[in-house]
């Protein structure tokens, strides 16, 4: 018997319910995974609130670390007792145990503990593709990172500095600005008190930045447009500040022939080979000290609703995990 989160309608954190689940034996190509630590990510909020569609009733969460308990027919890469991690795309990680496809798992290295894995896999792989495969940031380029002290933001800052980029971050408070600076940001803009685009132009001697990594969305869209250098690229990868809608191509032309992309993780982690390459690069950056999981909060698994409230209120820093 396992315990698992379910939501039957979209809405606030109170729609999260906990149910008992009698797990069947894993089917062909499946593994039964007992979770030890579950990752909390803003994409979980998107599913719960209907920003991203889910078939209801639905499980919640995509990231976890744990141990293989049983394997189904045809599974040869894993055995009971193996330490494993997953970051999706299937929902349902908010559970004490569940059956998952073997293809969605990776074996955890001995030097990466469960808390680190659950805090880092989804955000870290997101960081990897945002830096190295979507815009392909080069050493010496200046990059604007919105929400630079957030779960993905602080990883972006550390990763970008490790490859030789110049980082301008935005933050909502002096405390978060200090965290972004500690992660390696060269400049931090306090967006509640400063005009982001004006400060970017000041820092870059009027040129603007060639790459903008924007996980906020609508709340920073105009600032991103005004901060971009001619032929610059805006990578809009999140909706924490609302969905960007009604993009006018004429505005992109007027701002200097800008490029815009709205990528998703699993377009870049579509094959097992891409998953293995991306996670190996992630673990290498972790070992080098370029990035850290920075677990700022720990909640009990069944306190997921409280964790969601804190996340949506901007009361978290770095990563948050749910312990089983």
mmCIF file of C-alpha atoms in Angstrom:
data_model
loop_
_atom_site.group_PDB
_atom_site.id
_atom_site.type_symbol
_atom_site.label_atom_id
_atom_site.label_comp_id
_atom_site.label_asym_id
_atom_site.label_seq_id
_atom_site.Cartn_x
_atom_site.Cartn_y
_atom_site.Cartn_z
ATOM 1 C CA UNK A 1 0.000 0.000 0.000
ATOM 2 C CA UNK A 2 1.320 3.421 -0.971
ATOM 3 C CA UNK A 3 0.200 6.957 -0.208
ATOM 4 C CA UNK A 4 -0.160 9.332 -3.148
ATOM 5 C CA UNK A 5 -1.346 12.870 -3.856
ATOM 6 C CA UNK A 6 -4.299 13.375 -6.174
ATOM 7 C CA UNK A 7 -6.252 16.383 -7.401
ATOM 8 C CA UNK A 8 -9.679 16.033 -9.000
ATOM 9 C CA UNK A 9 -10.152 19.671 -9.997
ATOM 10 C CA UNK A 10 -7.865 22.563 -10.751
ATOM 11 C CA UNK A 11 -7.475 25.202 -8.095
ATOM 12 C CA UNK A 12 -5.471 26.271 -5.067
ATOM 13 C CA UNK A 13 -3.283 24.096 -2.841
ATOM 14 C CA UNK A 14 -6.356 22.810 -1.002
ATOM 15 C CA UNK A 15 -7.332 20.651 -4.005
ATOM 16 C CA UNK A 16 -4.408 18.329 -3.164
ATOM 17 C CA UNK A 17 -5.740 15.187 -1.482
ATOM 18 C CA UNK A 18 -3.940 12.083 -0.187
ATOM 19 C CA UNK A 19 -5.190 8.592 -0.960
ATOM 20 C CA UNK A 20 -4.136 5.018 -0.302
ATOM 21 C CA UNK A 21 -3.022 3.167 -3.439
ATOM 22 C CA UNK A 22 -2.697 -0.611 -3.745
ATOM 23 C CA UNK A 23 0.169 -0.863 -6.235
ATOM 24 C CA UNK A 24 0.108 -3.784 -8.658
ATOM 25 C CA UNK A 25 3.277 -5.594 -9.645
ATOM 26 C CA UNK A 26 5.269 -3.547 -12.164
ATOM 27 C CA UNK A 27 4.282 -4.364 -15.760
ATOM 28 C CA UNK A 28 6.584 -4.981 -18.714
ATOM 29 C CA UNK A 29 9.223 -2.270 -18.905
ATOM 30 C CA UNK A 30 8.241 -0.886 -15.498
ATOM 31 C CA UNK A 31 9.955 -0.517 -12.144
ATOM 32 C CA UNK A 32 8.436 -0.110 -8.702
ATOM 33 C CA UNK A 33 10.232 2.817 -7.105
ATOM 34 C CA UNK A 34 10.026 3.573 -3.393
ATOM 35 C CA UNK A 35 10.567 7.293 -2.963
ATOM 36 C CA UNK A 36 12.779 8.735 -0.255
ATOM 37 C CA UNK A 37 12.795 12.409 -1.294
ATOM 38 C CA UNK A 38 10.519 14.225 -3.755
ATOM 39 C CA UNK A 39 11.356 17.454 -5.568
ATOM 40 C CA UNK A 40 9.103 20.525 -5.502
ATOM 41 C CA UNK A 41 8.985 22.524 -8.733
ATOM 42 C CA UNK A 42 6.930 25.418 -10.064
ATOM 43 C CA UNK A 43 5.704 23.226 -12.891
ATOM 44 C CA UNK A 44 3.755 21.318 -10.207
ATOM 45 C CA UNK A 45 1.793 24.513 -9.577
ATOM 46 C CA UNK A 46 1.162 24.917 -13.300
ATOM 47 C CA UNK A 47 -0.497 21.493 -13.460
ATOM 48 C CA UNK A 48 -2.494 22.034 -10.270
ATOM 49 C CA UNK A 49 -3.842 25.386 -11.484
ATOM 50 C CA UNK A 50 -4.499 24.322 -15.063
ATOM 51 C CA UNK A 51 -1.783 26.409 -16.746
ATOM 52 C CA UNK A 52 -0.600 23.062 -18.111
ATOM 53 C CA UNK A 53 -3.362 20.531 -18.834
ATOM 54 C CA UNK A 54 -3.614 17.255 -16.929
ATOM 55 C CA UNK A 55 -6.177 14.477 -17.252
ATOM 56 C CA UNK A 56 -8.238 14.565 -14.048
ATOM 57 C CA UNK A 57 -8.068 13.043 -11.547
ATOM 58 C CA UNK A 58 -4.314 13.362 -11.687
ATOM 59 C CA UNK A 59 -1.208 12.686 -9.672
ATOM 60 C CA UNK A 60 1.232 15.489 -8.996
ATOM 61 C CA UNK A 61 4.971 16.006 -9.266
ATOM 62 C CA UNK A 62 7.557 14.544 -11.607
ATOM 63 C CA UNK A 63 10.854 14.481 -9.682
ATOM 64 C CA UNK A 64 12.013 12.042 -7.008
ATOM 65 C CA UNK A 65 14.895 9.979 -5.689
ATOM 66 C CA UNK A 66 14.506 6.554 -4.188
ATOM 67 C CA UNK A 67 15.158 2.832 -4.400
ATOM 68 C CA UNK A 68 14.031 0.122 -6.828
ATOM 69 C CA UNK A 69 11.804 -2.407 -5.069
ATOM 70 C CA UNK A 70 10.796 -4.627 -8.001
ATOM 71 C CA UNK A 71 11.195 -4.778 -11.772
ATOM 72 C CA UNK A 72 8.832 -5.904 -14.500
ATOM 73 C CA UNK A 73 9.378 -8.144 -17.468
ATOM 74 C CA UNK A 74 12.090 -7.015 -19.857
ATOM 75 C CA UNK A 75 13.833 -4.630 -17.450
ATOM 76 C CA UNK A 76 17.555 -5.336 -17.478
ATOM 77 C CA UNK A 77 19.107 -1.972 -16.564
ATOM 78 C CA UNK A 78 17.856 -1.944 -12.970
ATOM 79 C CA UNK A 79 17.564 -4.388 -10.083
ATOM 80 C CA UNK A 80 15.984 -4.259 -6.620
ATOM 81 C CA UNK A 81 18.100 -2.176 -4.284
ATOM 82 C CA UNK A 82 19.409 0.214 -6.944
ATOM 83 C CA UNK A 83 19.350 3.899 -6.055
ATOM 84 C CA UNK A 84 17.518 5.768 -8.804
ATOM 85 C CA UNK A 85 16.104 9.148 -9.718
ATOM 86 C CA UNK A 86 13.476 10.425 -12.119
ATOM 87 C CA UNK A 87 12.388 13.843 -13.341
ATOM 88 C CA UNK A 88 9.437 12.865 -15.507
ATOM 89 C CA UNK A 89 7.665 13.489 -17.709
ATOM 90 C CA UNK A 90 4.992 11.303 -16.053
ATOM 91 C CA UNK A 91 3.169 12.892 -13.115
ATOM 92 C CA UNK A 92 2.727 11.149 -9.776
ATOM 93 C CA UNK A 93 6.010 11.659 -7.906
ATOM 94 C CA UNK A 94 4.161 12.945 -4.817
ATOM 95 C CA UNK A 95 3.866 9.404 -3.466
ATOM 96 C CA UNK A 96 5.578 7.028 -1.105
ATOM 97 C CA UNK A 97 5.958 4.547 -3.969
ATOM 98 C CA UNK A 98 4.790 4.119 -7.567
ATOM 99 C CA UNK A 99 5.378 2.154 -10.746
ATOM 100 C CA UNK A 100 7.326 4.068 -13.403
ATOM 101 C CA UNK A 101 8.797 3.199 -16.776
ATOM 102 C CA UNK A 102 12.407 2.070 -16.614
ATOM 103 C CA UNK A 103 13.142 4.462 -19.480
ATOM 104 C CA UNK A 104 12.343 7.434 -17.224
ATOM 105 C CA UNK A 105 14.852 6.393 -14.542
ATOM 106 C CA UNK A 106 18.559 6.966 -14.119
ATOM 107 C CA UNK A 107 20.947 5.330 -11.719
ATOM 108 C CA UNK A 108 22.182 7.772 -9.074
ATOM 109 C CA UNK A 109 25.949 8.051 -8.590
ATOM 110 C CA UNK A 110 27.270 7.082 -5.155
ATOM 111 C CA UNK A 111 28.475 10.640 -4.539
ATOM 112 C CA UNK A 112 25.030 12.201 -5.124
ATOM 113 C CA UNK A 113 22.717 11.741 -2.131
ATOM 114 C CA UNK A 114 18.943 11.458 -2.423
ATOM 115 C CA UNK A 115 18.176 14.988 -1.203
ATOM 116 C CA UNK A 116 20.582 16.498 -3.712
ATOM 117 C CA UNK A 117 19.170 14.384 -6.543
ATOM 118 C CA UNK A 118 15.553 15.275 -5.752
ATOM 119 C CA UNK A 119 16.417 18.957 -5.508
ATOM 120 C CA UNK A 120 18.566 19.045 -8.612
ATOM 121 C CA UNK A 121 17.488 16.672 -11.367
ATOM 122 C CA UNK A 122 14.648 18.593 -12.992
ATOM 123 C CA UNK A 123 15.986 22.079 -12.295
ATOM 124 C CA UNK A 124 19.539 21.052 -13.168
ATOM 125 C CA UNK A 125 18.604 19.424 -16.461
ATOM 126 C CA UNK A 126 16.509 22.485 -17.263
ATOM 127 C CA UNK A 127 19.582 24.609 -16.574
ATOM 128 C CA UNK A 128 21.753 22.387 -18.765
ATOM 129 C CA UNK A 129 19.589 22.717 -21.855
ATOM 130 C CA UNK A 130 18.880 26.420 -21.261
ATOM 131 C CA UNK A 131 22.588 27.228 -21.232
ATOM 132 C CA UNK A 132 24.213 24.663 -23.475
ATOM 133 C CA UNK A 133 21.672 23.490 -26.016
ATOM 134 C CA UNK A 134 18.942 26.081 -26.501
ATOM 135 C CA UNK A 135 20.838 29.392 -26.852
ATOM 136 C CA UNK A 136 24.289 27.712 -26.724
ATOM 137 C CA UNK A 137 25.789 30.444 -24.560
ATOM 138 C CA UNK A 138 29.431 31.197 -25.325
ATOM 139 C CA UNK A 139 32.158 32.489 -23.014
ATOM 140 C CA UNK A 140 32.188 36.271 -22.894
ATOM 141 C CA UNK A 141 28.501 36.710 -23.708
ATOM 142 C CA UNK A 142 26.339 38.739 -21.350
ATOM 143 C CA UNK A 143 23.161 36.994 -20.187
ATOM 144 C CA UNK A 144 20.200 38.457 -18.292
ATOM 145 C CA UNK A 145 18.716 35.948 -15.816
ATOM 146 C CA UNK A 146 15.354 36.825 -14.303
ATOM 147 C CA UNK A 147 14.610 35.535 -10.765
ATOM 148 C CA UNK A 148 18.313 34.848 -10.288
ATOM 149 C CA UNK A 149 17.870 33.566 -6.728
ATOM 150 C CA UNK A 150 15.105 31.100 -7.603
ATOM 151 C CA UNK A 151 15.290 27.348 -7.918
ATOM 152 C CA UNK A 152 16.467 27.410 -11.542
ATOM 153 C CA UNK A 153 17.824 30.948 -11.420
ATOM 154 C CA UNK A 154 20.676 30.333 -9.008
ATOM 155 C CA UNK A 155 21.718 27.228 -10.971
ATOM 156 C CA UNK A 156 21.722 29.274 -14.179
ATOM 157 C CA UNK A 157 23.950 31.886 -12.567
ATOM 158 C CA UNK A 158 26.521 29.350 -11.357
ATOM 159 C CA UNK A 159 26.524 27.405 -14.622
ATOM 160 C CA UNK A 160 26.863 30.536 -16.761
ATOM 161 C CA UNK A 161 29.776 31.824 -14.697
ATOM 162 C CA UNK A 162 31.480 28.431 -14.949
ATOM 163 C CA UNK A 163 31.469 28.622 -18.752
ATOM 164 C CA UNK A 164 32.723 32.211 -18.770
ATOM 165 C CA UNK A 165 29.564 34.250 -19.328
ATOM 166 C CA UNK A 166 28.831 37.648 -17.766
ATOM 167 C CA UNK A 167 25.637 37.457 -15.704
ATOM 168 C CA UNK A 168 23.102 40.161 -14.927
ATOM 169 C CA UNK A 169 20.455 38.887 -12.536
ATOM 170 C CA UNK A 170 17.169 40.275 -11.268
ATOM 171 C CA UNK A 171 15.895 39.769 -7.732
ATOM 172 C CA UNK A 172 13.012 40.979 -5.596
ATOM 173 C CA UNK A 173 14.804 41.760 -2.336
ATOM 174 C CA UNK A 174 18.205 42.588 -0.893
ATOM 175 C CA UNK A 175 18.394 39.090 0.582
ATOM 176 C CA UNK A 176 17.709 37.441 -2.769
ATOM 177 C CA UNK A 177 20.141 39.822 -4.449
ATOM 178 C CA UNK A 178 22.817 38.676 -2.016
ATOM 179 C CA UNK A 179 22.027 35.056 -2.876
ATOM 180 C CA UNK A 180 22.352 35.774 -6.590
ATOM 181 C CA UNK A 181 25.684 37.515 -5.995
ATOM 182 C CA UNK A 182 26.867 34.566 -3.926
ATOM 183 C CA UNK A 183 25.997 32.256 -6.821
ATOM 184 C CA UNK A 184 28.254 34.355 -9.049
ATOM 185 C CA UNK A 185 26.133 37.098 -10.623
ATOM 186 C CA UNK A 186 28.234 40.037 -11.825
ATOM 187 C CA UNK A 187 25.365 42.500 -11.458
ATOM 188 C CA UNK A 188 21.992 42.218 -9.692
ATOM 189 C CA UNK A 189 19.014 44.475 -10.396
ATOM 190 C CA UNK A 190 16.381 44.926 -7.679
ATOM 191 C CA UNK A 191 13.316 44.890 -9.909
ATOM 192 C CA UNK A 192 10.973 46.349 -7.286
ATOM 193 C CA UNK A 193 13.069 49.506 -7.031
ATOM 194 C CA UNK A 194 14.910 49.765 -10.348
ATOM 195 C CA UNK A 195 13.911 49.829 -14.003
ATOM 196 C CA UNK A 196 15.314 46.564 -15.320
ATOM 197 C CA UNK A 197 15.832 47.625 -18.923
ATOM 198 C CA UNK A 198 17.356 50.980 -17.971
ATOM 199 C CA UNK A 199 19.863 49.288 -15.668
ATOM 200 C CA UNK A 200 20.678 46.663 -18.310
ATOM 201 C CA UNK A 201 21.397 49.425 -20.829
ATOM 202 C CA UNK A 202 23.539 51.227 -18.248
ATOM 203 C CA UNK A 203 25.540 48.081 -17.464
ATOM 204 C CA UNK A 204 26.048 47.237 -21.148
ATOM 205 C CA UNK A 205 26.835 50.800 -22.283
ATOM 206 C CA UNK A 206 23.557 50.929 -24.152
ATOM 207 C CA UNK A 207 24.033 47.723 -26.140
ATOM 208 C CA UNK A 208 21.544 45.451 -24.349
ATOM 209 C CA UNK A 209 22.106 41.743 -23.865
ATOM 210 C CA UNK A 210 22.258 39.048 -26.544
ATOM 211 C CA UNK A 211 20.532 36.382 -24.425
ATOM 212 C CA UNK A 212 17.733 36.632 -21.855
ATOM 213 C CA UNK A 213 16.660 33.647 -19.767
ATOM 214 C CA UNK A 214 13.186 34.479 -18.475
ATOM 215 C CA UNK A 215 11.391 32.050 -16.198
ATOM 216 C CA UNK A 216 8.931 34.667 -14.936
ATOM 217 C CA UNK A 217 6.778 35.250 -18.007
ATOM 218 C CA UNK A 218 4.302 38.063 -18.531
ATOM 219 C CA UNK A 219 5.479 40.165 -15.572
ATOM 220 C CA UNK A 220 8.945 40.556 -17.110
ATOM 221 C CA UNK A 221 8.083 40.317 -20.814
ATOM 222 C CA UNK A 222 8.243 44.053 -21.544
ATOM 223 C CA UNK A 223 11.489 44.363 -19.598
ATOM 224 C CA UNK A 224 12.963 41.478 -21.570
ATOM 225 C CA UNK A 225 11.968 43.090 -24.874
ATOM 226 C CA UNK A 226 13.509 46.392 -23.819
ATOM 227 C CA UNK A 227 16.716 44.762 -22.553
ATOM 228 C CA UNK A 228 17.585 42.738 -25.640
ATOM 229 C CA UNK A 229 20.385 43.681 -28.009
ATOM 230 C CA UNK A 230 19.660 43.701 -31.757
ATOM 231 C CA UNK A 231 19.190 40.112 -32.977
ATOM 232 C CA UNK A 232 19.047 39.062 -29.315
ATOM 233 C CA UNK A 233 17.294 35.904 -28.113
ATOM 234 C CA UNK A 234 14.627 35.831 -25.402
ATOM 235 C CA UNK A 235 14.219 32.337 -23.942
ATOM 236 C CA UNK A 236 10.862 32.383 -22.137
ATOM 237 C CA UNK A 237 10.836 29.140 -20.165
ATOM 238 C CA UNK A 238 8.354 29.727 -17.328
ATOM 239 C CA UNK A 239 5.078 31.344 -16.287
ATOM 240 C CA UNK A 240 5.547 32.249 -12.619
ATOM 241 C CA UNK A 241 4.453 35.811 -13.451
ATOM 242 C CA UNK A 242 1.733 34.801 -15.900
ATOM 243 C CA UNK A 243 1.667 33.378 -19.426
ATOM 244 C CA UNK A 244 3.068 35.473 -22.241
ATOM 245 C CA UNK A 245 0.292 35.909 -24.813
ATOM 246 C CA UNK A 246 -0.313 38.017 -27.897
ATOM 247 C CA UNK A 247 3.296 38.313 -29.034
ATOM 248 C CA UNK A 248 3.378 40.747 -31.944
ATOM 249 C CA UNK A 249 5.979 39.924 -34.582
ATOM 250 C CA UNK A 250 6.167 43.579 -35.533
ATOM 251 C CA UNK A 251 7.415 44.408 -32.032
ATOM 252 C CA UNK A 252 10.239 41.886 -32.433
ATOM 253 C CA UNK A 253 11.207 43.643 -35.649
ATOM 254 C CA UNK A 254 11.041 47.097 -34.095
ATOM 255 C CA UNK A 255 13.185 46.030 -31.120
ATOM 256 C CA UNK A 256 16.007 44.922 -33.420
ATOM 257 C CA UNK A 257 14.984 41.694 -35.212
ATOM 258 C CA UNK A 258 14.706 39.732 -31.979
ATOM 259 C CA UNK A 259 14.338 35.975 -31.625
ATOM 260 C CA UNK A 260 11.947 34.392 -29.089
ATOM 261 C CA UNK A 261 11.587 30.753 -28.103
ATOM 262 C CA UNK A 262 9.349 28.992 -25.588
ATOM 263 C CA UNK A 263 11.181 25.702 -24.946
ATOM 264 C CA UNK A 264 10.223 22.736 -22.789
ATOM 265 C CA UNK A 265 12.605 20.325 -21.106
ATOM 266 C CA UNK A 266 11.452 17.165 -22.825
ATOM 267 C CA UNK A 267 11.945 18.587 -26.291
ATOM 268 C CA UNK A 268 15.634 18.564 -25.371
ATOM 269 C CA UNK A 269 15.520 15.343 -23.326
ATOM 270 C CA UNK A 270 13.473 13.349 -25.818
ATOM 271 C CA UNK A 271 15.726 10.275 -26.078
ATOM 272 C CA UNK A 272 17.566 8.137 -23.559
ATOM 273 C CA UNK A 273 20.850 9.268 -25.104
ATOM 274 C CA UNK A 274 19.946 12.906 -24.505
ATOM 275 C CA UNK A 275 18.931 12.108 -20.935
ATOM 276 C CA UNK A 276 22.189 10.316 -20.189
ATOM 277 C CA UNK A 277 24.330 13.024 -21.771
ATOM 278 C CA UNK A 278 22.460 15.817 -20.015
ATOM 279 C CA UNK A 279 22.535 14.214 -16.570
ATOM 280 C CA UNK A 280 26.227 13.329 -16.896
ATOM 281 C CA UNK A 281 26.952 16.979 -17.675
ATOM 282 C CA UNK A 282 24.805 17.998 -14.707
ATOM 283 C CA UNK A 283 26.673 15.736 -12.293
ATOM 284 C CA UNK A 284 30.001 16.984 -13.650
ATOM 285 C CA UNK A 285 28.999 20.594 -12.951
ATOM 286 C CA UNK A 286 27.855 19.571 -9.461
ATOM 287 C CA UNK A 287 31.188 17.863 -8.736
ATOM 288 C CA UNK A 288 33.122 20.877 -10.002
ATOM 289 C CA UNK A 289 31.348 23.135 -7.513
ATOM 290 C CA UNK A 290 29.914 25.337 -10.273
ATOM 291 C CA UNK A 291 26.404 24.624 -8.999
ATOM 292 C CA UNK A 292 24.938 23.564 -5.687
ATOM 293 C CA UNK A 293 21.433 22.276 -4.895
ATOM 294 C CA UNK A 294 20.940 25.004 -2.250
ATOM 295 C CA UNK A 295 18.050 23.329 -0.476
ATOM 296 C CA UNK A 296 16.373 26.182 1.315
ATOM 297 C CA UNK A 297 13.270 24.385 2.615
ATOM 298 C CA UNK A 298 12.277 20.873 3.599
ATOM 299 C CA UNK A 299 8.642 19.803 4.003
ATOM 300 C CA UNK A 300 7.066 16.487 4.916
ATOM 301 C CA UNK A 301 5.594 14.812 1.841
ATOM 302 C CA UNK A 302 1.982 15.155 2.993
ATOM 303 C CA UNK A 303 2.566 18.846 3.733
ATOM 304 C CA UNK A 304 2.759 19.443 -0.022
ATOM 305 C CA UNK A 305 -0.109 21.957 0.100
ATOM 306 C CA UNK A 306 1.830 24.142 2.540
ATOM 307 C CA UNK A 307 4.890 23.828 0.303
ATOM 308 C CA UNK A 308 2.845 25.018 -2.683
ATOM 309 C CA UNK A 309 1.562 28.016 -0.724
ATOM 310 C CA UNK A 310 5.099 29.032 0.212
ATOM 311 C CA UNK A 311 6.335 28.567 -3.354
ATOM 312 C CA UNK A 312 3.539 30.649 -4.888
ATOM 313 C CA UNK A 313 3.974 33.396 -2.284
ATOM 314 C CA UNK A 314 7.675 33.754 -3.149
ATOM 315 C CA UNK A 315 8.620 32.725 0.370
ATOM 316 C CA UNK A 316 11.087 30.006 -0.691
ATOM 317 C CA UNK A 317 14.734 30.354 -1.680
ATOM 318 C CA UNK A 318 16.694 27.934 -3.777
ATOM 319 C CA UNK A 319 15.230 24.453 -3.980
ATOM 320 C CA UNK A 320 12.578 22.779 -1.816
ATOM 321 C CA UNK A 321 12.178 19.067 -1.153
ATOM 322 C CA UNK A 322 9.474 16.845 0.326
ATOM 323 C CA UNK A 323 10.734 14.050 2.556
ATOM 324 C CA UNK A 324 8.937 10.706 2.714
#
